[in-house]
Coordinates of C-alpha atoms in Angstrom, one line a residue:
Chain A
M15 CA -4.7 28.7 25.3
S16 CA -5.7 29.3 21.7
S17 CA -9.1 28.7 20.2
E18 CA -10.4 28.8 16.7
K19 CA -13.6 30.6 17.5
K20 CA -13.4 33.9 19.5
P21 CA -15.0 33.5 22.9
F22 CA -18.3 35.3 23.5
K23 CA -18.1 38.9 24.6
M24 CA -21.1 41.0 25.2
P25 CA -21.0 43.8 22.7
S26 CA -20.8 47.5 23.7
T27 CA -24.2 48.5 22.3
F28 CA -26.3 50.9 24.3
P29 CA -29.0 48.5 25.3
A30 CA -26.5 45.9 26.3
M31 CA -24.5 48.4 28.4
F32 CA -27.5 49.8 30.1
G33 CA -29.1 46.4 30.7
V34 CA -26.0 44.8 32.1
L35 CA -25.3 47.7 34.5
L36 CA -29.0 47.7 35.6
I37 CA -29.0 43.9 36.2
I38 CA -25.7 44.1 38.1
S39 CA -26.9 47.0 40.2
L40 CA -30.2 45.2 41.0
I41 CA -28.5 42.0 42.0
C42 CA -25.9 43.9 44.1
G43 CA -28.6 46.0 45.7
A44 CA -30.5 42.9 46.6
L45 CA -27.4 41.3 48.1
L46 CA -26.8 44.4 50.1
A47 CA -30.3 44.5 51.4
L48 CA -30.0 40.9 52.4
T49 CA -26.8 41.6 54.3
Y50 CA -28.3 44.6 56.0
A51 CA -31.3 42.6 57.1
S52 CA -29.4 39.6 58.4
T53 CA -26.8 41.6 60.3
K54 CA -29.2 44.2 61.7
D55 CA -29.8 42.4 65.0
A56 CA -26.2 41.4 65.5
I57 CA -25.0 45.0 65.0
A58 CA -27.7 46.4 67.4
S59 CA -26.6 44.0 70.1
V60 CA -22.9 44.9 69.6
E61 CA -23.7 48.5 70.2
V62 CA -25.8 47.6 73.3
Q63 CA -23.0 45.4 74.6
K64 CA -20.6 48.3 74.2
T65 CA -22.8 50.7 76.2
K66 CA -23.4 48.1 78.9
A67 CA -19.7 47.3 79.2
A68 CA -19.1 51.0 79.7
F69 CA -21.6 51.2 82.5
S70 CA -19.8 48.4 84.4
V71 CA -16.5 50.2 84.1
V72 CA -17.7 53.6 85.4
L73 CA -20.2 52.6 88.0
P74 CA -20.3 48.9 88.8
G75 CA -22.7 47.2 91.1
F76 CA -26.0 48.3 89.6
D77 CA -28.9 46.0 89.1
N78 CA -31.4 47.9 87.0
D79 CA -31.7 48.3 83.3
P80 CA -30.2 51.7 82.6
L81 CA -31.0 51.5 79.0
A82 CA -34.7 51.5 79.7
D83 CA -34.4 54.6 81.9
R84 CA -32.3 56.5 79.5
M85 CA -32.7 60.3 79.6
E86 CA -31.7 62.9 77.1
S87 CA -30.2 66.1 78.3
K88 CA -32.3 69.1 77.4
T89 CA -29.6 71.7 77.5
E90 CA -26.6 69.7 76.2
A91 CA -27.6 68.4 72.8
G92 CA -26.6 64.8 72.2
V93 CA -25.7 63.9 75.8
L94 CA -27.5 60.9 77.2
L95 CA -27.9 60.1 80.9
Y96 CA -28.4 56.6 82.3
P97 CA -29.4 56.3 85.9
L98 CA -27.8 53.3 87.7
K99 CA -29.6 51.9 90.6
K100 CA -29.0 49.2 93.1
G101 CA -32.0 47.8 95.0
G102 CA -34.1 50.8 93.8
E103 CA -31.6 53.3 95.2
L104 CA -29.8 55.6 92.9
L105 CA -26.1 55.0 92.7
G106 CA -25.4 57.6 90.2
Y107 CA -25.5 58.3 86.5
A108 CA -23.5 57.1 83.6
V109 CA -23.4 60.0 81.2
A110 CA -22.7 59.3 77.5
T111 CA -20.9 62.5 76.4
F112 CA -18.7 63.6 73.5
T113 CA -16.3 66.2 72.3
E114 CA -15.5 67.4 68.8
R115 CA -12.1 68.6 69.8
G116 CA -10.2 65.4 69.5
Y117 CA -7.0 65.3 67.6
A118 CA -8.7 63.7 64.7
G119 CA -12.3 64.6 65.4
R120 CA -15.1 63.3 67.6
I121 CA -14.5 61.3 70.7
E122 CA -17.3 59.7 72.7
L123 CA -16.9 58.9 76.4
M124 CA -19.0 57.3 79.2
V125 CA -18.5 59.2 82.4
G126 CA -19.7 58.0 85.8
I127 CA -21.0 60.5 88.2
D128 CA -22.1 59.4 91.7
R129 CA -24.9 60.8 93.9
D130 CA -22.7 63.5 95.3
G131 CA -21.7 64.7 92.0
K132 CA -18.2 63.2 92.1
I133 CA -16.7 61.7 89.0
T134 CA -16.1 58.0 89.4
A135 CA -14.3 57.1 86.2
Y136 CA -14.6 57.4 82.4
K137 CA -14.4 55.1 79.5
E138 CA -13.9 56.0 75.9
T139 CA -16.6 54.5 73.8
K140 CA -15.7 55.8 70.4
A141 CA -12.3 57.2 69.5
A142 CA -11.2 59.3 66.6
E143 CA -11.4 58.2 63.0
T144 CA -7.7 57.9 62.3
P145 CA -6.5 54.5 63.6
G146 CA -3.7 54.5 66.1
L147 CA -4.1 58.0 67.5
G148 CA -6.8 56.9 69.9
S149 CA -4.3 54.9 72.0
N150 CA -3.4 58.0 74.0
L151 CA -6.9 58.2 75.4
A152 CA -6.5 55.0 77.3
S153 CA -3.4 56.0 79.3
P154 CA -4.2 54.7 82.8
D155 CA -2.2 57.4 84.6
F156 CA -4.2 60.1 82.9
K157 CA -7.5 58.5 83.6
K158 CA -6.7 57.9 87.3
Q159 CA -6.6 61.6 88.1
F160 CA -10.3 61.9 87.2
M161 CA -11.4 59.2 89.6
G162 CA -13.2 60.4 92.7
I163 CA -12.8 64.1 92.0
D164 CA -15.4 66.7 92.8
P165 CA -15.8 69.0 89.8
V166 CA -16.8 71.8 92.1
S167 CA -13.4 72.0 93.6
F168 CA -11.2 70.3 90.9
K169 CA -11.0 72.6 87.9
L170 CA -11.6 70.4 84.8
E171 CA -9.2 72.1 82.5
V172 CA -5.6 71.2 81.7
K173 CA -3.0 73.0 83.8
K174 CA -1.9 75.0 80.9
D175 CA -5.4 76.6 80.8
G176 CA -5.5 77.3 84.5
G177 CA -7.0 74.0 85.6
D178 CA -6.0 71.1 87.7
V179 CA -5.6 68.4 85.1
D180 CA -2.2 67.0 84.2
A181 CA -2.2 66.6 80.4
I182 CA -1.0 63.5 78.7
A183 CA 2.6 64.0 77.6
A184 CA 2.7 65.6 74.1
S185 CA -1.1 65.2 73.8
T186 CA -2.4 68.5 75.1
I187 CA -5.1 68.5 72.4
T188 CA -6.5 65.1 73.4
S189 CA -6.3 66.1 77.1
R190 CA -8.3 69.3 76.4
A191 CA -10.8 67.3 74.4
I192 CA -11.4 64.9 77.3
C193 CA -11.9 67.8 79.7
D194 CA -14.4 69.3 77.3
A195 CA -16.3 66.0 77.1
I196 CA -16.3 65.5 80.9
N197 CA -17.4 69.1 81.5
R198 CA -20.2 68.6 79.1
A199 CA -21.2 65.5 81.1
V200 CA -21.1 67.4 84.4
R201 CA -23.3 70.2 83.0
A202 CA -25.9 67.8 81.8
W203 CA -25.8 65.9 85.1
K204 CA -26.3 69.1 87.0
E205 CA -29.2 70.2 84.8
T206 CA -30.9 66.8 85.3
V207 CA -30.4 66.7 89.0
D208 CA -31.6 70.3 89.5
A209 CA -34.7 69.6 87.4
E210 CA -35.6 66.6 89.6
K211 CA -35.5 68.7 92.8
Chain B
M24 CA 1.4 28.2 35.7
Q25 CA 4.8 28.1 37.2
K26 CA 5.6 28.0 40.9
S27 CA 7.0 31.5 40.7
D28 CA 3.5 32.8 39.8
F29 CA 2.3 31.7 43.2
F30 CA 4.8 33.9 45.0
K31 CA 5.0 36.8 42.7
G32 CA 2.5 38.8 44.7
I33 CA 4.6 38.5 47.8
L34 CA 8.0 39.9 46.7
R35 CA 8.6 40.3 43.0
E36 CA 5.3 42.1 42.3
N37 CA 4.4 43.1 45.8
P38 CA 1.5 45.5 45.5
I39 CA 2.9 48.0 48.0
F40 CA 6.6 47.8 47.8
V41 CA 6.9 47.3 44.0
L42 CA 3.7 48.1 42.2
L43 CA 3.1 51.1 44.5
L44 CA -0.6 50.4 44.6
G45 CA -3.0 50.8 47.6
M46 CA -1.0 53.6 49.2
C47 CA -3.7 55.3 51.1
P48 CA -4.8 52.6 53.5
T49 CA -1.1 51.5 53.7
L50 CA 0.0 54.7 55.3
A51 CA -2.9 55.4 57.5
V52 CA -3.7 52.0 58.9
S53 CA -0.2 50.7 59.4
S54 CA 0.3 52.3 62.7
S55 CA 0.4 49.0 64.5
A56 CA 1.0 45.4 63.5
T57 CA -2.6 44.3 64.4
N58 CA -4.1 47.1 62.3
G59 CA -1.8 46.1 59.5
I60 CA -2.9 42.5 59.5
G61 CA -6.6 43.4 60.0
M62 CA -6.6 45.7 57.0
G63 CA -4.6 43.4 54.9
L64 CA -6.9 40.5 55.5
A65 CA -10.0 42.6 55.0
A66 CA -8.7 43.8 51.7
T67 CA -7.6 40.3 50.7
V68 CA -11.2 39.0 51.2
V69 CA -12.6 41.8 49.0
L70 CA -9.8 41.2 46.4
V71 CA -10.5 37.5 46.1
A72 CA -14.2 38.0 45.9
S73 CA -13.8 40.7 43.3
N74 CA -11.3 38.8 41.2
V75 CA -13.3 35.6 41.2
S76 CA -16.7 37.3 40.4
I77 CA -15.2 39.5 37.7
S78 CA -13.4 36.6 36.1
A79 CA -16.6 34.6 36.2
V80 CA -18.8 37.2 34.5
K81 CA -16.2 38.9 32.3
A82 CA -17.8 37.7 29.1
L83 CA -21.1 39.3 30.0
I84 CA -19.8 42.8 30.7
P85 CA -19.5 45.1 27.6
D86 CA -16.1 46.7 27.4
Q87 CA -17.2 50.3 27.6
V88 CA -18.9 49.9 30.9
R89 CA -16.4 47.6 32.5
I90 CA -15.0 50.1 35.0
P91 CA -18.4 51.1 36.4
A92 CA -19.5 47.5 36.5
Y93 CA -16.3 46.5 38.5
I94 CA -16.8 49.4 40.8
V95 CA -20.4 48.3 41.6
L96 CA -19.2 44.8 42.4
I97 CA -16.3 45.9 44.5
A98 CA -18.5 48.4 46.4
T99 CA -21.0 45.7 47.1
F100 CA -18.4 43.3 48.5
V101 CA -16.9 46.1 50.6
T102 CA -20.2 47.0 52.0
I103 CA -21.0 43.4 52.8
L104 CA -17.6 43.1 54.6
E105 CA -18.3 46.3 56.5
Y106 CA -21.6 45.1 57.9
L107 CA -20.2 41.6 58.7
L108 CA -17.3 43.1 60.6
H109 CA -19.5 45.5 62.5
A110 CA -21.7 42.6 63.5
Y111 CA -19.1 39.9 64.3
I112 CA -15.7 41.5 64.7
P113 CA -16.6 45.0 66.1
S114 CA -13.1 45.7 67.4
L115 CA -11.6 45.5 64.0
Y116 CA -14.5 47.5 62.6
E117 CA -13.7 50.3 65.1
S118 CA -10.0 50.3 64.6
L119 CA -10.2 50.4 60.8
G120 CA -13.0 53.0 60.8
I121 CA -13.4 54.9 57.7
F122 CA -10.8 52.8 55.9
I123 CA -13.2 49.9 55.4
P124 CA -15.4 51.7 52.9
L125 CA -12.2 53.1 51.4
I126 CA -11.2 49.6 50.4
V127 CA -13.5 50.3 47.4
V128 CA -11.0 52.8 46.0
N129 CA -8.0 50.7 47.0
C130 CA -6.1 50.8 43.6
I131 CA -5.0 47.2 44.2
I132 CA -8.5 45.8 43.8
L133 CA -9.5 47.7 40.7
G134 CA -6.0 47.3 39.4
R135 CA -6.0 43.5 39.6
A136 CA -9.5 43.4 38.2
E137 CA -8.4 45.3 35.1
A138 CA -5.0 43.7 34.7
F139 CA -5.7 40.1 35.6
A140 CA -9.2 39.0 36.5
A141 CA -10.6 40.5 33.3
R142 CA -8.3 38.4 31.2
N143 CA -8.0 35.2 33.0
K144 CA -10.1 32.3 34.1
V145 CA -11.6 31.9 37.6
L146 CA -9.1 29.7 39.2
P147 CA -6.0 31.7 38.3
S148 CA -7.8 34.9 39.3
L149 CA -8.6 33.3 42.7
V150 CA -4.9 32.5 43.1
D151 CA -3.9 36.0 42.0
G152 CA -6.2 37.5 44.5
I153 CA -4.8 35.4 47.3
T154 CA -1.2 36.1 46.5
M155 CA -1.6 39.8 45.9
G156 CA -3.7 40.0 49.0
L157 CA -1.1 38.1 51.0
G158 CA 1.7 40.4 49.7
F159 CA -0.4 43.4 50.7
T160 CA -1.0 41.9 54.1
I161 CA 2.7 41.0 54.7
A162 CA 3.8 44.5 53.6
L163 CA 1.2 46.2 55.9
T164 CA 2.2 44.0 58.8
I165 CA 5.9 44.7 58.4
L166 CA 5.2 48.4 58.1
G167 CA 2.9 48.3 61.0
S168 CA 5.3 46.4 63.2
I169 CA 8.2 48.8 62.5
R170 CA 6.0 51.8 63.2
E171 CA 4.6 50.2 66.4
I172 CA 8.0 49.2 67.7
L173 CA 9.6 52.6 67.0
G174 CA 6.6 54.6 67.9
A175 CA 5.1 52.8 70.9
G176 CA 7.6 50.3 71.9
A177 CA 5.1 47.5 71.4
I178 CA 4.3 44.8 68.9
F179 CA 0.8 43.4 68.5
G180 CA -0.1 45.3 71.6
M181 CA 2.6 43.8 73.8
Q182 CA 5.0 46.3 75.2
I183 CA 8.7 45.4 74.5
L184 CA 10.5 48.7 74.8
P185 CA 10.2 51.3 77.6
K186 CA 8.1 54.3 77.0
E187 CA 11.1 56.7 77.0
T188 CA 12.3 55.2 73.7
N189 CA 9.1 56.0 71.9
I190 CA 9.3 58.3 68.9
I191 CA 5.7 59.3 68.5
A192 CA 6.4 60.7 65.0
F193 CA 6.4 57.1 63.8
I194 CA 2.8 56.5 64.7
L195 CA 1.8 59.7 63.0
A196 CA 2.0 60.7 59.3
P197 CA 5.6 61.5 58.9
G198 CA 6.7 58.2 60.3
A199 CA 4.5 56.4 57.9
F200 CA 5.9 58.2 54.8
V201 CA 9.5 57.8 55.9
T202 CA 9.3 54.2 56.9
L203 CA 7.5 53.2 53.7
G204 CA 10.1 55.1 51.7
F205 CA 12.9 53.2 53.2
L206 CA 11.1 49.9 53.0
I207 CA 10.5 50.4 49.2
A208 CA 14.1 51.3 48.8
G209 CA 15.0 48.1 50.6
A210 CA 12.7 46.0 48.6
G211 CA 14.2 47.5 45.4
M212 CA 17.7 46.6 46.6
L213 CA 16.5 43.1 47.4
K214 CA 15.0 42.7 44.0
N215 CA 18.1 43.9 42.3
A216 CA 20.3 41.5 44.3
M217 CA 18.0 38.6 43.4
D218 CA 18.0 39.6 39.7
N219 CA 21.8 39.9 39.7
R220 CA 22.1 36.5 41.3
R221 CA 19.8 35.0 38.7
K222 CA 21.8 36.6 35.8
E223 CA 25.0 35.2 37.2
A224 CA 23.5 31.7 37.5
R225 CA 22.9 31.6 33.8
Chain C
M20 CA -23.3 79.2 62.0
D21 CA -20.9 81.9 62.8
I22 CA -17.7 83.2 61.3
A23 CA -15.5 81.5 63.9
Y24 CA -16.9 78.1 63.0
I25 CA -16.5 78.7 59.2
L26 CA -13.0 79.9 59.7
S27 CA -12.0 77.0 61.8
L28 CA -13.6 74.7 59.3
T29 CA -11.6 76.2 56.4
I30 CA -8.2 76.4 58.1
G31 CA -8.8 73.0 59.7
A32 CA -9.6 71.4 56.4
M33 CA -6.9 73.1 54.4
V34 CA -4.0 72.9 56.8
V35 CA -4.5 71.4 60.2
N36 CA -6.1 68.3 58.9
N37 CA -4.5 68.4 55.5
I38 CA -6.0 65.6 53.6
V39 CA -2.8 64.3 52.2
L40 CA -0.2 65.0 54.8
V41 CA -2.3 64.4 57.9
Q42 CA -5.2 62.2 56.9
F43 CA -3.3 60.1 54.4
L44 CA -5.8 60.3 51.6
G45 CA -4.9 60.9 48.0
I46 CA -1.5 59.4 48.1
C47 CA -1.5 57.7 44.7
P48 CA -2.1 60.9 42.7
F49 CA 0.1 62.8 45.1
L50 CA 3.1 60.6 44.3
G51 CA 2.3 60.1 40.7
V52 CA 1.3 63.5 39.4
S53 CA 3.4 65.9 41.4
K54 CA 6.5 66.1 39.2
R55 CA 5.7 69.5 37.7
T56 CA 4.1 72.4 39.4
E57 CA 1.8 73.1 36.5
T58 CA 0.4 69.6 36.4
A59 CA 0.0 69.8 40.2
L60 CA -2.1 72.8 39.9
G61 CA -4.2 71.3 37.1
M62 CA -4.7 68.1 39.0
G63 CA -5.6 70.1 42.1
A64 CA -8.2 72.1 40.2
A65 CA -9.7 69.0 38.7
V66 CA -10.0 67.4 42.1
M67 CA -11.5 70.6 43.6
F68 CA -14.2 70.6 41.0
V69 CA -15.0 66.9 41.4
M70 CA -14.8 67.0 45.2
V71 CA -17.2 69.9 45.7
L72 CA -19.6 68.7 43.1
A73 CA -19.5 65.1 44.4
T74 CA -20.0 66.2 48.0
L75 CA -22.9 68.3 46.9
V76 CA -24.6 65.4 45.1
T77 CA -23.8 62.7 47.5
T78 CA -24.9 64.7 50.5
V79 CA -28.1 65.7 48.9
V80 CA -28.8 62.1 47.8
Y81 CA -28.0 60.8 51.2
K82 CA -30.2 63.3 53.1
A83 CA -33.1 63.2 50.7
I84 CA -33.2 59.6 49.7
L85 CA -30.9 57.2 51.4
D86 CA -31.3 58.2 55.0
P87 CA -35.1 58.8 55.1
L88 CA -35.6 55.5 53.3
K89 CA -33.1 53.7 55.6
L90 CA -31.0 52.7 52.6
D91 CA -27.7 53.5 54.3
F92 CA -26.2 50.3 53.1
L93 CA -26.3 51.5 49.6
S94 CA -24.3 54.6 50.4
T95 CA -20.9 53.4 49.4
M96 CA -22.1 52.0 46.1
V97 CA -24.1 55.1 45.3
F98 CA -21.4 57.5 46.2
I99 CA -18.7 55.8 44.2
L100 CA -21.0 55.7 41.2
V101 CA -21.7 59.4 41.5
I102 CA -18.0 60.1 41.6
A103 CA -17.3 57.9 38.6
G104 CA -19.9 59.7 36.7
L105 CA -18.6 63.1 37.6
V106 CA -15.1 62.2 36.6
Q107 CA -16.3 61.1 33.2
L108 CA -17.9 64.5 32.9
V109 CA -14.7 66.2 33.8
E110 CA -12.8 64.2 31.3
I111 CA -15.2 65.2 28.5
V112 CA -15.2 68.8 29.5
L113 CA -11.4 69.0 29.8
K114 CA -10.9 67.3 26.5
K115 CA -12.9 70.1 24.8
L116 CA -11.7 73.1 26.8
S117 CA -8.1 72.3 27.6
P118 CA -6.6 69.4 25.6
G119 CA -3.1 70.3 26.8
L120 CA -4.0 69.7 30.4
Y121 CA -6.0 66.6 29.4
Q122 CA -2.8 65.2 27.9
A123 CA -0.6 66.2 30.8
L124 CA -2.9 64.5 33.4
G125 CA -3.0 61.4 31.3
V126 CA -4.1 58.3 33.0
Y127 CA -4.3 60.1 36.4
L128 CA -7.5 61.8 35.3
P129 CA -9.7 58.7 35.4
L130 CA -7.8 57.7 38.5
I131 CA -9.5 60.6 40.3
T132 CA -12.4 58.1 40.6
T133 CA -10.3 55.9 42.8
N134 CA -8.9 58.9 44.6
C135 CA -9.6 58.2 48.2
T136 CA -9.9 61.9 49.0
I137 CA -13.2 62.3 47.1
L138 CA -14.9 59.2 48.5
G139 CA -13.3 59.9 51.8
V140 CA -14.6 63.4 52.1
A141 CA -18.1 62.3 51.0
I142 CA -18.2 59.7 53.7
L143 CA -16.6 61.9 56.3
V144 CA -19.2 64.6 55.8
I145 CA -22.0 62.1 56.4
R146 CA -20.3 60.6 59.5
K147 CA -19.8 64.0 61.0
N148 CA -23.4 64.9 60.4
M149 CA -22.6 68.1 58.6
D150 CA -25.2 70.4 57.1
L151 CA -24.9 71.0 53.3
G152 CA -23.4 74.5 53.7
P153 CA -20.5 73.6 56.0
A154 CA -20.0 70.4 54.1
L155 CA -19.4 72.3 50.8
V156 CA -17.0 74.6 52.6
F157 CA -15.2 71.7 54.0
A158 CA -15.0 70.0 50.7
L159 CA -13.7 73.1 49.0
F160 CA -11.0 73.8 51.5
T161 CA -10.0 70.1 51.7
S162 CA -9.3 70.2 48.0
V163 CA -7.4 73.4 48.4
G164 CA -5.3 71.7 50.9
F165 CA -4.8 68.8 48.5
M166 CA -3.7 71.3 45.8
L167 CA -1.4 73.0 48.3
A168 CA 0.3 69.7 49.3
L169 CA 0.6 68.7 45.7
F170 CA 2.0 72.1 44.7
I171 CA 4.6 72.2 47.4
F172 CA 5.6 68.7 46.8
A173 CA 6.0 69.3 43.0
G174 CA 8.2 72.3 43.7
I175 CA 10.4 70.3 46.0
R176 CA 10.6 67.5 43.4
E177 CA 11.6 69.9 40.6
R178 CA 14.5 70.9 42.8
L179 CA 15.4 67.3 43.7
E180 CA 16.0 66.5 40.1
F181 CA 19.3 68.5 40.4
S182 CA 20.5 66.6 43.4
K183 CA 22.5 63.4 43.6
I184 CA 20.3 60.7 45.0
P185 CA 21.6 57.2 45.9
K186 CA 20.3 54.7 43.3
S187 CA 18.2 52.7 45.6
L188 CA 16.4 55.8 46.9
Q189 CA 15.5 57.1 43.5
G190 CA 11.9 57.5 42.6
A191 CA 9.3 56.5 45.1
P192 CA 11.5 56.2 48.2
I193 CA 12.9 59.7 48.1
S194 CA 9.4 61.0 47.3
L195 CA 8.0 59.3 50.3
I196 CA 10.8 60.5 52.6
T197 CA 10.3 64.0 51.3
A198 CA 6.6 63.7 51.9
G199 CA 7.4 62.5 55.4
L200 CA 9.4 65.6 56.1
L201 CA 6.6 67.8 54.7
A202 CA 4.1 66.0 56.9
L203 CA 6.4 66.6 59.9
A204 CA 6.3 70.3 59.0
F205 CA 2.5 70.3 58.7
M206 CA 2.3 68.7 62.2
G207 CA 3.2 72.2 63.4
F208 CA -0.3 73.3 62.6
A209 CA -1.9 70.9 65.0
G210 CA -3.9 72.5 67.7
M211 CA -4.2 75.8 65.8
V212 CA -7.9 75.4 65.5
K213 CA -10.1 75.2 68.6
T214 CA -13.0 73.7 66.9
L215 CA -16.6 74.6 67.9

């Protein structure tokens, strides 16, 4: 493609450089603001859906709106407790807990604790940053051993540390992290239940 | 534009196996076939958007500030993609995690902007974006599949090999490096074979 | 903020979660620059400077401006512009102070801008909600880890030049396979740090 006249090219003078960058930044900033505003609601509902789905996994059969009754733990910073009721009667709590000791960082779990303080089940809600490593958390065999246990009698540490939990094969770190998260949930639950007495 | 230009991004100038661009996300995200495709497509979307827009406004950007200008545009597209994924494909958003914003520094995108979009018209830039993105996606998927099969005995989440055969190292860092190394070697051998056949045909 | 936390942060960042060999960031410069140990050190130092400074500026900007004003969606764009600016600065400074190093780093210097480690650390620090102090420590030791990985790798590659390598494995493939073995070695550090 040859042309007699050189095609236009904005010169590299200071005002031109500054002006073009400014205009581009403004247009892009506006585009981003627009995207943010239009996806805000969808994103909020995605997060709510995730939490709701977790409730159904750990303590199904509730009919209240746990999100409305959300409580923050006073002693365990960052832990949230959602009371799950059926027909006005308390079924138990879904506790949103976390651990920083995951193989690649922070892991968030939803743990179900029934009225008697027994653990019903847990669901991971946010796995580590590095893709692919989180798959270990979902091992059903590992999860099963937590179902229905009473934290008073069942020591929530991996067997290596003197507890009763069978670690996931070759994933002692992840197993320890999950114990850490569940212990945190149990402590928060105990504190809340004691406070209500 | 010859037919070969269409396919150059896929084998001859495959961004990962030949040009060695975009390494970071390649190694990290290719732990499974699904992640590979997801990242590949996400990056392709940004690549195409970036190539097209840069090609469209290239005359208006002074030469001295072209890199910062490209970066602002690319960052904008990546952020838009991030928010759209979070809202409408949350599962992909979760599995790609921090690597979505890191698409900004994916050398492929800046590389193609500099090497192609800045010097060509909009339509060829669009095609270039698609083929390069496709090559990237294919490479990521192949890498991801191999790592998933050897490391987890599955492909696209479907179990095909018993757990006992899993070599976890493949899902982790070492496996990524080694698999990619052999794949690049393989691609090189393939390219040499094709070149030799072409020479003999003349 | 006690000693144990700081220690776990430093060792964690430098070794256990080594940015190159465990977190997969910074591969491009890792493969490209690490042919000589001196260049590796120079690159490592440049990255260290940019990373700590970038983390400082981006964290401050985020906490003081972006977050309070709910302008999160501008983070990526702002961060990368800060990084690009800092790299320009480093280029200018290096040209004046150490032209030899400037030449040796060549095209890889401006490529620090697209170095995933720097943007990666800036974003990680925000996602993990770190305070400024720990964030800077984290950035410093992450870059030390980067330099460490680069240095070891360069040393190995210097030796590799005397070995007979099959033709198809020469160049990138053997580098990657070596990196894989190095990553395997670093896996041994996993679990060394009982964080928090």
